[in-house]
Every structure is written in C-alpha cells, then in structure tokens.
C-alpha cells in the first residue's frame, strides 16, 4: 500500500463530454438519463478510478468504519444560463461526476452528506438548484447541507501563522474529530488568487463568510496552509472532465481534459493535478508554503497516464496588455506600501516591470477580486468597454513625504495629480481609502471579494450579470438570498454563533497563548463565549448587510 498513490484515468477521444457538465438535465434519475452513452462512460470512469485507488491505498476500511461520508463539491458559483454569453462555464464540480461518486461511496458507507457553501452572497441553495445537486441528494437519499446557515464550533490552531482561530460548521465537526470521512471533489481549474484551485483549497468553502474574508489578501497562501492543520481530505477526486482555464472566480473557458485525478494524500493529489494543467507546483507560492509546513511528503506515485494540458494561467493584472486590450481607456495606477512591495526611492526610475510588482504585492486580495469584476463584463456585455475611468490600487508609495502611484508604463502620479484627474475614480480596498473623498466608486474591505467585483461593474455602468434579469435564475437567487440572510439573522439574534464578527482589517487576529503541553497539536477545541445582546445585534447587522451587496 502506498498512501501517496495518485490514480489518473481518462475517457478517450470520440465521445462528447460537454453536455450537462454544469447542470443536470430534467430527466436525471430516469432510465433515459442513465442509459446515455456519456453518462455510462462517466460512471465507469469514476468507478474505475476509485476502485484502482482503493486497491493501491486501502482507504475503503476507514470509509466503512466512519460514522458517515461528508462529500464537498466546489460550487463557489454555478454558471448555467447566468446572463453571460455562453450557457455554461466550467466553474463548478460536474454534477455527473458527483452523482457517480455518491453511488460508489454508498457501496461501502450508506450514510452520506453533501455539504457546501458557495461564495458570498451566492446562496448555496441556489447553487444546489442550478447544478441539480439537490436532486442528487433526493435520488440517492443523502443528506444535503448549506454550510452558511449552520452553527459553528471554534478551534485554536497552535502552529498556524495567520489563522489561529478557526470556526467549523457543525456538519464538519465529525471530520475534525476523525469520526467522519471527508471527500473533496473539486474542479480542475486555474485561480486568480492562488494560481490554481484544487482539493485542499476547496476547504475554503467550509469556513463561514466573515472568517473566509479575514486575511483574504497577500496572506492567503499562509491562511490556506493553516487550514491543513484541521481540514485534510481523506480522499480527493479532482473533476477534470471539462477543466477550466482563465480567471476564476469569474467565468473560465473549457478545456477538454476528459480525466479524473484521485488520491488519499491531498497535497500529492493536488500537485499531480497542477502538473496536468501544465504548471510546476514548486513555482506556486501556495505549494511552497504547504511544503514549509511539512504537509508535502514527496511526489506521488502515478497510476495511469498523466497528460499535460497547457492551461492559460490566471492573470490578475490590470496593468497588463490583456486588460488594456479589453479596456483601453481605463487608467490603472498602482502604488502599494506593503512590506512585500518593491521599495521605490526615486519615482522617476520606475519601470513597467516594477509597476507590475507594485500592483501584485497583494495578489490574494483586492487585485484579483477587482479583476474578476472586469472579467464578468468581458463575458457578459460589449457595452461601455471604452468608458474612461481611473482605478487606483494601493495606498500609495511614500517618497520624501509624498504619495505616488504608477501607470502601466511606470509613469509616476503624485497624489495631487491623482486627486485632480478629470475622470471618475475607483479606489480598491482599505488601502484606497486614502482617496475616498475624491472617489466616485469605492470597494472598502481587506478583502471583500464581492464588493470589489460589484464596484468594477458599477464603475463601468454595466449590470453585474448574476444580479440582472438576464440571469435565468435571478428570481430564485433573490428569494434564496433573502431566506439565507433571514435564517442567519435569526440564529444570530438567538445567540447562536454562525460566523465571526465581520471586520476588514489587515492584521493577524489575536488568539490565546498555548502552553508547552499543547503547542505541538494541530488544533485545540476553543469554546465560543456566550453571545451578549450587544454582540447579537452586531452579528444580526452583519448578516443583513449581505443583502446590500
């Protein structure tokens, strides 16, 4: 037995796999669906992949002895008839794959729970409806849970660098305690924040909204590595039937990979998926951070053929040529003073390359989120792409008592010149609040991804596609959002913790010191306090503010 075995299986060319890969058809559950050649081929592929992995690793014993199997797909957003040019985009786990995974698991573990929390403010109930996961749960007789409306337990991570306090929704407490078997079923795709998003990053959708937004900035790689102390999948199956290349969490373009990647070592499995996309995991900061923590135990032993598809990398830059081609009249000015930003002494010596480095000093936060907002415009409308605005990124580079920002050519703009620009100004994140008095559009937070995305479309005076009537599920989205927020608000007013207080500050949030007895533990239960009435009102207000988005 080799726990680092990663199984790769592929459906050969000749059969189209791009039908219903985002949303199950109306006849799911009927003989007409299950007898389709593509559905039969996908089921066979899932069974062959998991059977081979079981033979190599023997994971079935733990699955059988567990209290239940908790299966988490990636439904951060489900793009089907969502008001964009194409009907489908490969953003989310293929429901055809998920259905076959559930069927295979139920051979050995009858109790199965499907659990997910989509990206704020998308209600997971809507994602379940669009994808058909709710119908899978009914047909297969599994549990189904939207994690954002679940009470949470708190844990302390003594070895964490960034996220020492973690809140875990009750359906995942059994996973933390080792009673339940955790299966991560992500999509094979690129990502603006972390270059790629695969199995262990999928756990970001477990933790609640406000905690998710903490340190969602230049510290995101450290934060995700911290999460491996408490949430490590027992089994990862990467859905690569139709991969996604481009700028997730915005729409991505399909890549006909036709494969599945499965393993019991989450890091080894994700590294194999990374190489299939054509990227070297050793060059990706997230994998570098994971290795520093001791979660990398060596390269996987690959069972099967591992083809290489050269996915288009995610590109968060607003200073680059691609963005400039789409939006030629946007003046982008970058000027970070963060510790990892390049140090500038003479504003007139900045090159285009240095300007890009300044811009990218906080890739894991507002920059990527803002780029996502502009991507929604690219994928949904041709209107107003020639609109003239200025986008200001960062709080400015301080040189001799003055603040400076730089355009895509490295040309310097002193603060007074920025303030006197004769065009609307969009400022980004808390860093941009130094110019809030002259900003026409703002997206404060550190980081509020949804606020950044919506600010981009507002500044360009185009509707956000998911929040427009062009979205086929616009009405369902609205009703589910109201239900979700009201449930979170009611729980908060009852004094039930469902999240942490929403605070958008660039800091490592404090946690108690740990005695030598516990300092080497991965996690320690840390009971939440009784919620005061003042805190109940604060938490309720936080939930109602979701509807303002």
JSON list of N, CA and C in Angstrom, two decimals, residues 291-316:
[
{"chain": "A", "resi": 291, "resn": "UNK", "atom": "N", "xyz": [4.71, 23.13, 1.69]},
{"chain": "A", "resi": 291, "resn": "UNK", "atom": "CA", "xyz": [5.92, 22.34, 1.92]},
{"chain": "A", "resi": 291, "resn": "UNK", "atom": "C", "xyz": [6.66, 22.81, 3.17]},
{"chain": "A", "resi": 292, "resn": "UNK", "atom": "N", "xyz": [6.69, 24.12, 3.39]},
{"chain": "A", "resi": 292, "resn": "UNK", "atom": "CA", "xyz": [7.34, 24.66, 4.59]},
{"chain": "A", "resi": 292, "resn": "UNK", "atom": "C", "xyz": [6.71, 24.11, 5.85]},
{"chain": "A", "resi": 293, "resn": "UNK", "atom": "N", "xyz": [5.40, 23.87, 5.80]},
{"chain": "A", "resi": 293, "resn": "UNK", "atom": "CA", "xyz": [4.68, 23.41, 7.00]},
{"chain": "A", "resi": 293, "resn": "UNK", "atom": "C", "xyz": [4.84, 21.90, 7.24]},
{"chain": "A", "resi": 294, "resn": "UNK", "atom": "N", "xyz": [5.44, 21.19, 6.28]},
{"chain": "A", "resi": 294, "resn": "UNK", "atom": "CA", "xyz": [5.61, 19.76, 6.47]},
{"chain": "A", "resi": 294, "resn": "UNK", "atom": "C", "xyz": [4.47, 18.90, 5.95]},
{"chain": "A", "resi": 295, "resn": "UNK", "atom": "N", "xyz": [3.58, 19.49, 5.12]},
{"chain": "A", "resi": 295, "resn": "UNK", "atom": "CA", "xyz": [2.47, 18.72, 4.58]},
{"chain": "A", "resi": 295, "resn": "UNK", "atom": "C", "xyz": [2.82, 18.01, 3.27]},
{"chain": "A", "resi": 296, "resn": "UNK", "atom": "N", "xyz": [3.98, 18.33, 2.72]},
{"chain": "A", "resi": 296, "resn": "UNK", "atom": "CA", "xyz": [4.42, 17.67, 1.48]},
{"chain": "A", "resi": 296, "resn": "UNK", "atom": "C", "xyz": [5.34, 16.53, 1.85]},
{"chain": "A", "resi": 297, "resn": "UNK", "atom": "N", "xyz": [4.93, 15.31, 1.49]},
{"chain": "A", "resi": 297, "resn": "UNK", "atom": "CA", "xyz": [5.66, 14.10, 1.88]},
{"chain": "A", "resi": 297, "resn": "UNK", "atom": "C", "xyz": [6.35, 13.42, 0.71]},
{"chain": "A", "resi": 298, "resn": "UNK", "atom": "N", "xyz": [6.49, 14.13, -0.39]},
{"chain": "A", "resi": 298, "resn": "UNK", "atom": "CA", "xyz": [7.14, 13.55, -1.55]},
{"chain": "A", "resi": 298, "resn": "UNK", "atom": "C", "xyz": [6.18, 13.43, -2.72]},
{"chain": "A", "resi": 299, "resn": "UNK", "atom": "N", "xyz": [6.76, 13.28, -3.91]},
{"chain": "A", "resi": 299, "resn": "UNK", "atom": "CA", "xyz": [5.95, 13.18, -5.12]},
{"chain": "A", "resi": 299, "resn": "UNK", "atom": "C", "xyz": [5.08, 11.94, -5.12]},
{"chain": "A", "resi": 300, "resn": "UNK", "atom": "N", "xyz": [3.96, 12.05, -5.79]},
{"chain": "A", "resi": 300, "resn": "UNK", "atom": "CA", "xyz": [3.02, 10.94, -5.88]},
{"chain": "A", "resi": 300, "resn": "UNK", "atom": "C", "xyz": [3.57, 9.84, -6.78]},
{"chain": "A", "resi": 301, "resn": "UNK", "atom": "N", "xyz": [3.13, 8.63, -6.49]},
{"chain": "A", "resi": 301, "resn": "UNK", "atom": "CA", "xyz": [3.35, 7.52, -7.42]},
{"chain": "A", "resi": 301, "resn": "UNK", "atom": "C", "xyz": [2.12, 7.48, -8.32]},
{"chain": "A", "resi": 302, "resn": "UNK", "atom": "N", "xyz": [2.32, 7.81, -9.58]},
{"chain": "A", "resi": 302, "resn": "UNK", "atom": "CA", "xyz": [1.19, 7.94, -10.50]},
{"chain": "A", "resi": 302, "resn": "UNK", "atom": "C", "xyz": [0.80, 6.58, -11.07]},
{"chain": "A", "resi": 303, "resn": "UNK", "atom": "N", "xyz": [-0.48, 6.27, -10.94]},
{"chain": "A", "resi": 303, "resn": "UNK", "atom": "CA", "xyz": [-1.05, 5.08, -11.54]},
{"chain": "A", "resi": 303, "resn": "UNK", "atom": "C", "xyz": [-1.90, 5.54, -12.72]},
{"chain": "A", "resi": 304, "resn": "UNK", "atom": "N", "xyz": [-1.42, 5.32, -13.92]},
{"chain": "A", "resi": 304, "resn": "UNK", "atom": "CA", "xyz": [-2.11, 5.78, -15.12]},
{"chain": "A", "resi": 304, "resn": "UNK", "atom": "C", "xyz": [-1.24, 6.79, -15.86]},
{"chain": "A", "resi": 305, "resn": "UNK", "atom": "N", "xyz": [-1.77, 7.28, -16.95]},
{"chain": "A", "resi": 305, "resn": "UNK", "atom": "CA", "xyz": [-1.05, 8.27, -17.75]},
{"chain": "A", "resi": 305, "resn": "UNK", "atom": "C", "xyz": [-1.45, 9.68, -17.31]},
{"chain": "A", "resi": 306, "resn": "UNK", "atom": "N", "xyz": [-0.43, 10.55, -17.22]},
{"chain": "A", "resi": 306, "resn": "UNK", "atom": "CA", "xyz": [-0.66, 11.93, -16.79]},
{"chain": "A", "resi": 306, "resn": "UNK", "atom": "C", "xyz": [-0.37, 12.88, -17.94]},
{"chain": "A", "resi": 307, "resn": "UNK", "atom": "N", "xyz": [-1.35, 13.14, -18.79]},
{"chain": "A", "resi": 307, "resn": "UNK", "atom": "CA", "xyz": [-1.13, 14.06, -19.90]},
{"chain": "A", "resi": 307, "resn": "UNK", "atom": "C", "xyz": [-0.94, 15.48, -19.38]},
{"chain": "A", "resi": 308, "resn": "UNK", "atom": "N", "xyz": [-0.34, 16.32, -20.18]},
{"chain": "A", "resi": 308, "resn": "UNK", "atom": "CA", "xyz": [-0.14, 17.72, -19.80]},
{"chain": "A", "resi": 308, "resn": "UNK", "atom": "C", "xyz": [-0.93, 18.61, -20.76]},
{"chain": "A", "resi": 309, "resn": "UNK", "atom": "N", "xyz": [-1.80, 19.41, -20.18]},
{"chain": "A", "resi": 309, "resn": "UNK", "atom": "CA", "xyz": [-2.57, 20.41, -20.94]},
{"chain": "A", "resi": 309, "resn": "UNK", "atom": "C", "xyz": [-2.07, 21.78, -20.49]},
{"chain": "A", "resi": 310, "resn": "UNK", "atom": "N", "xyz": [-1.70, 22.58, -21.42]},
{"chain": "A", "resi": 310, "resn": "UNK", "atom": "CA", "xyz": [-1.13, 23.88, -21.05]},
{"chain": "A", "resi": 310, "resn": "UNK", "atom": "C", "xyz": [-2.26, 24.90, -20.88]},
{"chain": "A", "resi": 311, "resn": "UNK", "atom": "N", "xyz": [-2.84, 24.89, -19.65]},
{"chain": "A", "resi": 311, "resn": "UNK", "atom": "CA", "xyz": [-3.91, 25.81, -19.34]},
{"chain": "A", "resi": 311, "resn": "UNK", "atom": "C", "xyz": [-3.42, 27.26, -19.42]},
{"chain": "A", "resi": 312, "resn": "UNK", "atom": "N", "xyz": [-4.30, 28.14, -19.84]},
{"chain": "A", "resi": 312, "resn": "UNK", "atom": "CA", "xyz": [-3.99, 29.57, -19.80]},
{"chain": "A", "resi": 312, "resn": "UNK", "atom": "C", "xyz": [-3.94, 30.01, -18.34]},
{"chain": "A", "resi": 313, "resn": "UNK", "atom": "N", "xyz": [-2.83, 30.58, -17.91]},
{"chain": "A", "resi": 313, "resn": "UNK", "atom": "CA", "xyz": [-2.72, 30.97, -16.49]},
{"chain": "A", "resi": 313, "resn": "UNK", "atom": "C", "xyz": [-3.71, 32.07, -16.14]},
{"chain": "A", "resi": 314, "resn": "UNK", "atom": "N", "xyz": [-4.12, 32.08, -14.89]},
{"chain": "A", "resi": 314, "resn": "UNK", "atom": "CA", "xyz": [-4.91, 33.20, -14.39]},
{"chain": "A", "resi": 314, "resn": "UNK", "atom": "C", "xyz": [-4.05, 34.45, -14.38]},
{"chain": "A", "resi": 315, "resn": "UNK", "atom": "N", "xyz": [-4.62, 35.56, -14.79]},
{"chain": "A", "resi": 315, "resn": "UNK", "atom": "CA", "xyz": [-3.87, 36.81, -14.91]},
{"chain": "A", "resi": 315, "resn": "UNK", "atom": "C", "xyz": [-4.61, 37.91, -14.16]},
{"chain": "A", "resi": 316, "resn": "UNK", "atom": "N", "xyz": [-4.18, 38.24, -12.94]},
{"chain": "A", "resi": 316, "resn": "UNK", "atom": "CA", "xyz": [-4.90, 39.25, -12.16]},
{"chain": "A", "resi": 316, "resn": "UNK", "atom": "C", "xyz": [-4.57, 40.68, -12.53]}
]
